[in-house]
């Protein structure tokens, strides 16, 4: 089985803060990590390789040169090799252009299965996986929470839905986006860490993957961010004061006024 | 060709201002902006420490040729296990508002449902409903859903398409956007239109809810957005409203994936949380499982649901199905009582559209008070005990 895992290097959003004066993100000192959902995607691929050692697992990402760190972390976990799409031409990509570039790279690598995390924690869009499948003209299954069985040319999985789950069968090749329930990601091994230090990471530009200039980066991005702002909600404020008992009485009056509880 | 600053990346360091020999860069709202006098010498590009200065070419930066022929608003109305999803009705409400503002028609597309569901959509405000009623579409399947919605969009050319940010919408709508080279914005929390440009102003949280971003799709049509359930308000239900139902059949509903079984197992608590009028929600300030019981007790007395912050869930005081916020549920009750919740933005994005927010917290500077309508600076345990005594 030839498997590609798409990963993204993201700022740890639990550490992201806003500068209240400029309404901009404070990025300094925010650690970069592998998107947490992608760790489950890597684990899914590695478990298949554990069963079938003839399998190969390639990690793929797009980003600035620094994103190489995330790929080396993936190698340390047991991924065989890695490719980094890095080129000024990719700058400004929205999900459409990102999915297009990743699809071009996936074609170059070759695959039977592609795993992605269900979404990235910085953008939270969950769009790149399904869009990539569309560009590759292969089916996809989002929110995979269990892989039931893999047979020749087909796979059976459980897909998490809002009100339960669906059991699906699909032909291969297939792209899957995975949720945390699927597995528990392993830790890097010493051997893996050693390998991660030495391995040569392939670095590809737009030309290397044969991507059209007019569909790459900002050129290939239908959407753009027009402005960002800190979330502020302005509501009429009422301050309730007094002893706990008095405050409780006032809250009760408010609830009565709102017809939340019957008066009297 | 021209240069411009990707405002998303610009950190406002002003390095490029010094690098420009033509003084063509100015600061506006702490972002660098390149003026018309720019000679495209590119000196600024290499000066930028965060690669925020970009060159625009053509492609999606150019208006698509049939741009002006797109008109109207289309809602993808989701059904699950045969009944209309609440989010479909909410989107008809939001779509109605946008269509009225633009002076265009509101249509809906529904797959795997029947005449009854299509009629409901009209009563809630749609003028025309495209109905594919084949039982083969009852179970959600990405490929036929993608084919049908893409087909309807190609044929009827709506300028705006709305879908729920549900497991269904978030799975297949990206395929539609990829196929049509259309812009797609996920998880919008507010929608509006700019009447001059007819651009769709899509506001969504990013970076775990730490910032809000307005997304535009200035050169491509349609402009597609997914919206989380319980964010938009329903419109008015008019049982007398008339509209047109267009019954459609596709030659086939082939797919390379097949749904073998669809299992319903949502916990009652989780469903209730999005339906109830009152939610009492507890956080770390409840102090422990005993304190959290007060939250449950008050919720029961008020006939409401129990919510929780991520902290309370992580402490094990309640289960994940009660979690409200970015990584939990978005709720919109009439009254939300936040007890001992500090109100980090990750929590706030899940409850801030509630009509009335009563926040009880010991810390007068807790961010929860920024979104609260009623401010109670006190130990939530004392207040809740007093309330329970009085009820």
GROMACS .gro file of C-alpha atoms in nm, chain B residues 141-330:
model
  190
  405UNK     CA    1  -2.306   1.029  -0.010
  406UNK     CA    2  -2.040   1.278  -0.120
  407UNK     CA    3  -2.021   1.199  -0.490
  408UNK     CA    4  -2.387   1.219  -0.596
  409UNK     CA    5  -2.445   1.518  -0.364
  410UNK     CA    6  -2.145   1.694  -0.524
  411UNK     CA    7  -2.268   1.614  -0.874
  412UNK     CA    8  -2.621   1.737  -0.808
  413UNK     CA    9  -2.536   2.060  -0.628
  414UNK     CA   10  -2.262   2.147  -0.882
  415UNK     CA   11  -2.511   2.080  -1.161
  416UNK     CA   12  -2.777   2.304  -1.008
  417UNK     CA   13  -2.525   2.583  -0.956
  418UNK     CA   14  -2.397   2.558  -1.314
  419UNK     CA   15  -2.748   2.570  -1.451
  420UNK     CA   16  -2.905   2.837  -1.231
  421UNK     CA   17  -2.598   3.048  -1.149
  422UNK     CA   18  -2.674   3.177  -0.799
  423UNK     CA   19  -2.430   3.446  -0.679
  424UNK     CA   20  -2.443   3.313  -0.322
  425UNK     CA   21  -2.476   2.954  -0.199
  426UNK     CA   22  -2.528   2.865   0.169
  427UNK     CA   23  -2.491   2.525   0.334
  428UNK     CA   24  -2.477   2.404   0.695
  429UNK     CA   25  -2.135   2.360   0.852
  430UNK     CA   26  -2.241   2.009   0.955
  431UNK     CA   27  -2.072   1.675   0.898
  432UNK     CA   28  -2.257   1.667   0.564
  433UNK     CA   29  -2.194   2.024   0.445
  434UNK     CA   30  -1.834   2.033   0.556
  435UNK     CA   31  -1.766   1.709   0.371
  436UNK     CA   32  -1.912   1.760   0.023
  437UNK     CA   33  -1.936   2.139  -0.026
  438UNK     CA   34  -1.555   2.174  -0.055
  439UNK     CA   35  -1.573   1.933  -0.352
  440UNK     CA   36  -1.834   2.156  -0.514
  441UNK     CA   37  -1.614   2.463  -0.462
  442UNK     CA   38  -1.309   2.282  -0.601
  443UNK     CA   39  -1.501   2.168  -0.908
  444UNK     CA   40  -1.650   2.511  -0.983
  445UNK     CA   41  -1.335   2.712  -0.895
  446UNK     CA   42  -1.558   2.894  -0.650
  447UNK     CA   43  -1.469   3.059  -0.323
  448UNK     CA   44  -1.574   2.877  -0.009
  449UNK     CA   45  -1.570   3.014   0.345
  450UNK     CA   46  -1.622   2.771   0.631
  451UNK     CA   47  -1.812   2.816   0.956
  452UNK     CA   48  -1.935   3.172   0.905
  453UNK     CA   49  -2.084   3.343   1.208
  454UNK     CA   50  -2.222   3.648   1.032
  455UNK     CA   51  -2.318   3.720   0.673
  456UNK     CA   52  -2.387   4.042   0.487
  457UNK     CA   53  -2.359   4.188   0.139
  458UNK     CA   54  -2.191   4.500   0.008
  459UNK     CA   55  -2.461   4.644  -0.214
  460UNK     CA   56  -2.219   4.837  -0.433
  461UNK     CA   57  -1.997   4.546  -0.533
  462UNK     CA   58  -2.253   4.277  -0.452
  463UNK     CA   59  -1.968   4.111  -0.264
  464UNK     CA   60  -2.062   3.867   0.007
  465UNK     CA   61  -1.909   3.966   0.342
  466UNK     CA   62  -1.842   3.643   0.528
  467UNK     CA   63  -1.725   3.668   0.887
  468UNK     CA   64  -1.567   3.366   1.053
  469UNK     CA   65  -1.351   3.290   1.355
  470UNK     CA   66  -0.993   3.177   1.296
  471UNK     CA   67  -0.698   3.077   1.513
  472UNK     CA   68  -0.917   2.889   1.753
  473UNK     CA   69  -1.156   3.183   1.778
  474UNK     CA   70  -0.886   3.428   1.881
  475UNK     CA   71  -0.961   3.651   1.584
  476UNK     CA   72  -1.250   3.711   1.349
  477UNK     CA   73  -1.185   3.752   0.978
  478UNK     CA   74  -1.402   3.895   0.703
  479UNK     CA   75  -1.358   3.689   0.388
  480UNK     CA   76  -1.436   3.813   0.038
  481UNK     CA   77  -1.449   3.641  -0.297
  482UNK     CA   78  -1.428   3.942  -0.526
  483UNK     CA   79  -1.371   3.784  -0.869
  484UNK     CA   80  -1.542   3.448  -0.869
  485UNK     CA   81  -1.902   3.335  -0.853
  486UNK     CA   82  -2.076   3.176  -0.679
  487UNK     CA   83  -1.962   3.277  -0.334
  488UNK     CA   84  -2.018   2.975  -0.111
  489UNK     CA   85  -2.037   2.976   0.268
  490UNK     CA   86  -2.101   2.713   0.530
  491UNK     CA   87  -2.266   2.824   0.854
  492UNK     CA   88  -2.271   2.648   1.189
  493UNK     CA   89  -2.607   2.535   1.327
  494UNK     CA   90  -2.773   2.770   1.580
  495UNK     CA   91  -2.584   3.077   1.458
  496UNK     CA   92  -2.849   3.224   1.224
  497UNK     CA   93  -3.200   3.302   1.342
  498UNK     CA   94  -3.495   3.140   1.170
  499UNK     CA   95  -3.720   3.364   0.961
  500UNK     CA   96  -4.096   3.383   0.989
  501UNK     CA   97  -4.304   3.077   0.915
  502UNK     CA   98  -4.598   3.153   0.689
  503UNK     CA   99  -4.820   2.849   0.622
  504UNK     CA  100  -4.993   3.041   0.343
  505UNK     CA  101  -4.676   3.122   0.147
  506UNK     CA  102  -4.674   2.987  -0.208
  507UNK     CA  103  -4.376   2.884  -0.413
  508UNK     CA  104  -4.263   2.652  -0.687
  509UNK     CA  105  -4.133   2.299  -0.635
  510UNK     CA  106  -3.925   2.164  -0.923
  511UNK     CA  107  -3.910   1.785  -0.906
  512UNK     CA  108  -3.589   1.651  -1.060
  513UNK     CA  109  -3.438   1.315  -1.149
  514UNK     CA  110  -3.076   1.244  -1.232
  515UNK     CA  111  -2.980   0.971  -1.483
  516UNK     CA  112  -2.787   0.795  -1.206
  517UNK     CA  113  -2.662   0.845  -0.851
  518UNK     CA  114  -2.341   0.645  -0.892
  519UNK     CA  115  -2.070   0.663  -0.632
  520UNK     CA  116  -1.742   0.495  -0.556
  521UNK     CA  117  -1.836   0.499  -0.187
  522UNK     CA  118  -2.142   0.324  -0.051
  523UNK     CA  119  -2.322   0.372   0.282
  524UNK     CA  120  -2.377   0.027   0.431
  525UNK     CA  121  -2.543   0.143   0.750
  526UNK     CA  122  -2.636   0.469   0.922
  527UNK     CA  123  -2.640   0.455   1.301
  528UNK     CA  124  -2.808   0.719   1.515
  529UNK     CA  125  -2.660   0.750   1.862
  530UNK     CA  126  -2.654   1.114   1.966
  531UNK     CA  127  -2.690   1.151   2.340
  532UNK     CA  128  -3.005   1.324   2.453
  533UNK     CA  129  -2.812   1.576   2.655
  534UNK     CA  130  -2.621   1.685   2.348
  535UNK     CA  131  -2.929   1.729   2.133
  536UNK     CA  132  -3.116   1.909   2.407
  537UNK     CA  133  -2.843   2.161   2.455
  538UNK     CA  134  -2.909   2.306   2.112
  539UNK     CA  135  -3.286   2.311   2.158
  540UNK     CA  136  -3.346   2.443   2.509
  541UNK     CA  137  -3.428   2.804   2.602
  542UNK     CA  138  -3.211   2.812   2.913
  543UNK     CA  139  -2.861   2.678   2.966
  544UNK     CA  140  -2.680   2.679   3.298
  545UNK     CA  141  -2.313   2.628   3.231
  546UNK     CA  142  -2.029   2.563   3.473
  547UNK     CA  143  -1.654   2.609   3.459
  548UNK     CA  144  -1.346   2.575   3.673
  549UNK     CA  145  -1.485   2.823   3.927
  550UNK     CA  146  -1.734   2.561   4.046
  551UNK     CA  147  -1.437   2.414   4.229
  552UNK     CA  148  -1.509   2.046   4.192
  553UNK     CA  149  -1.768   1.779   4.109
  554UNK     CA  150  -1.974   1.885   4.412
  555UNK     CA  151  -1.982   2.244   4.294
  556UNK     CA  152  -2.073   2.135   3.945
  557UNK     CA  153  -2.376   1.953   4.087
  558UNK     CA  154  -2.518   2.298   4.173
  559UNK     CA  155  -2.510   2.379   3.801
  560UNK     CA  156  -2.703   2.062   3.722
  561UNK     CA  157  -2.949   2.129   4.002
  562UNK     CA  158  -3.024   2.484   3.889
  563UNK     CA  159  -3.058   2.372   3.527
  564UNK     CA  160  -3.313   2.113   3.636
  565UNK     CA  161  -3.511   2.366   3.840
  566UNK     CA  162  -3.521   2.605   3.544
  567UNK     CA  163  -3.608   2.328   3.299
  568UNK     CA  164  -3.292   2.398   3.104
  569UNK     CA  165  -2.982   2.222   2.980
  570UNK     CA  166  -2.639   2.179   3.137
  571UNK     CA  167  -2.341   2.333   2.962
  572UNK     CA  168  -1.975   2.326   3.054
  573UNK     CA  169  -1.648   2.490   2.972
  574UNK     CA  170  -1.362   2.282   2.841
  575UNK     CA  171  -1.195   2.309   3.182
  576UNK     CA  172  -1.492   2.147   3.357
  577UNK     CA  173  -1.502   1.867   3.100
  578UNK     CA  174  -1.128   1.808   3.128
  579UNK     CA  175  -1.160   1.791   3.508
  580UNK     CA  176  -1.414   1.516   3.452
  581UNK     CA  177  -1.702   1.698   3.624
  582UNK     CA  178  -1.924   1.631   3.324
  583UNK     CA  179  -1.900   1.473   2.979
  584UNK     CA  180  -1.786   1.613   2.646
  585UNK     CA  181  -2.141   1.620   2.509
  586UNK     CA  182  -2.203   1.919   2.739
  587UNK     CA  183  -1.903   2.118   2.622
  588UNK     CA  184  -1.980   2.458   2.474
  589UNK     CA  185  -1.731   2.643   2.258
  590UNK     CA  186  -1.494   2.617   1.967
  591UNK     CA  187  -1.422   2.250   2.022
  592UNK     CA  188  -1.769   2.174   2.157
  593UNK     CA  189  -2.113   2.295   2.062
  594UNK     CA  190  -2.242   2.628   1.946
   0.00000   0.00000   0.00000
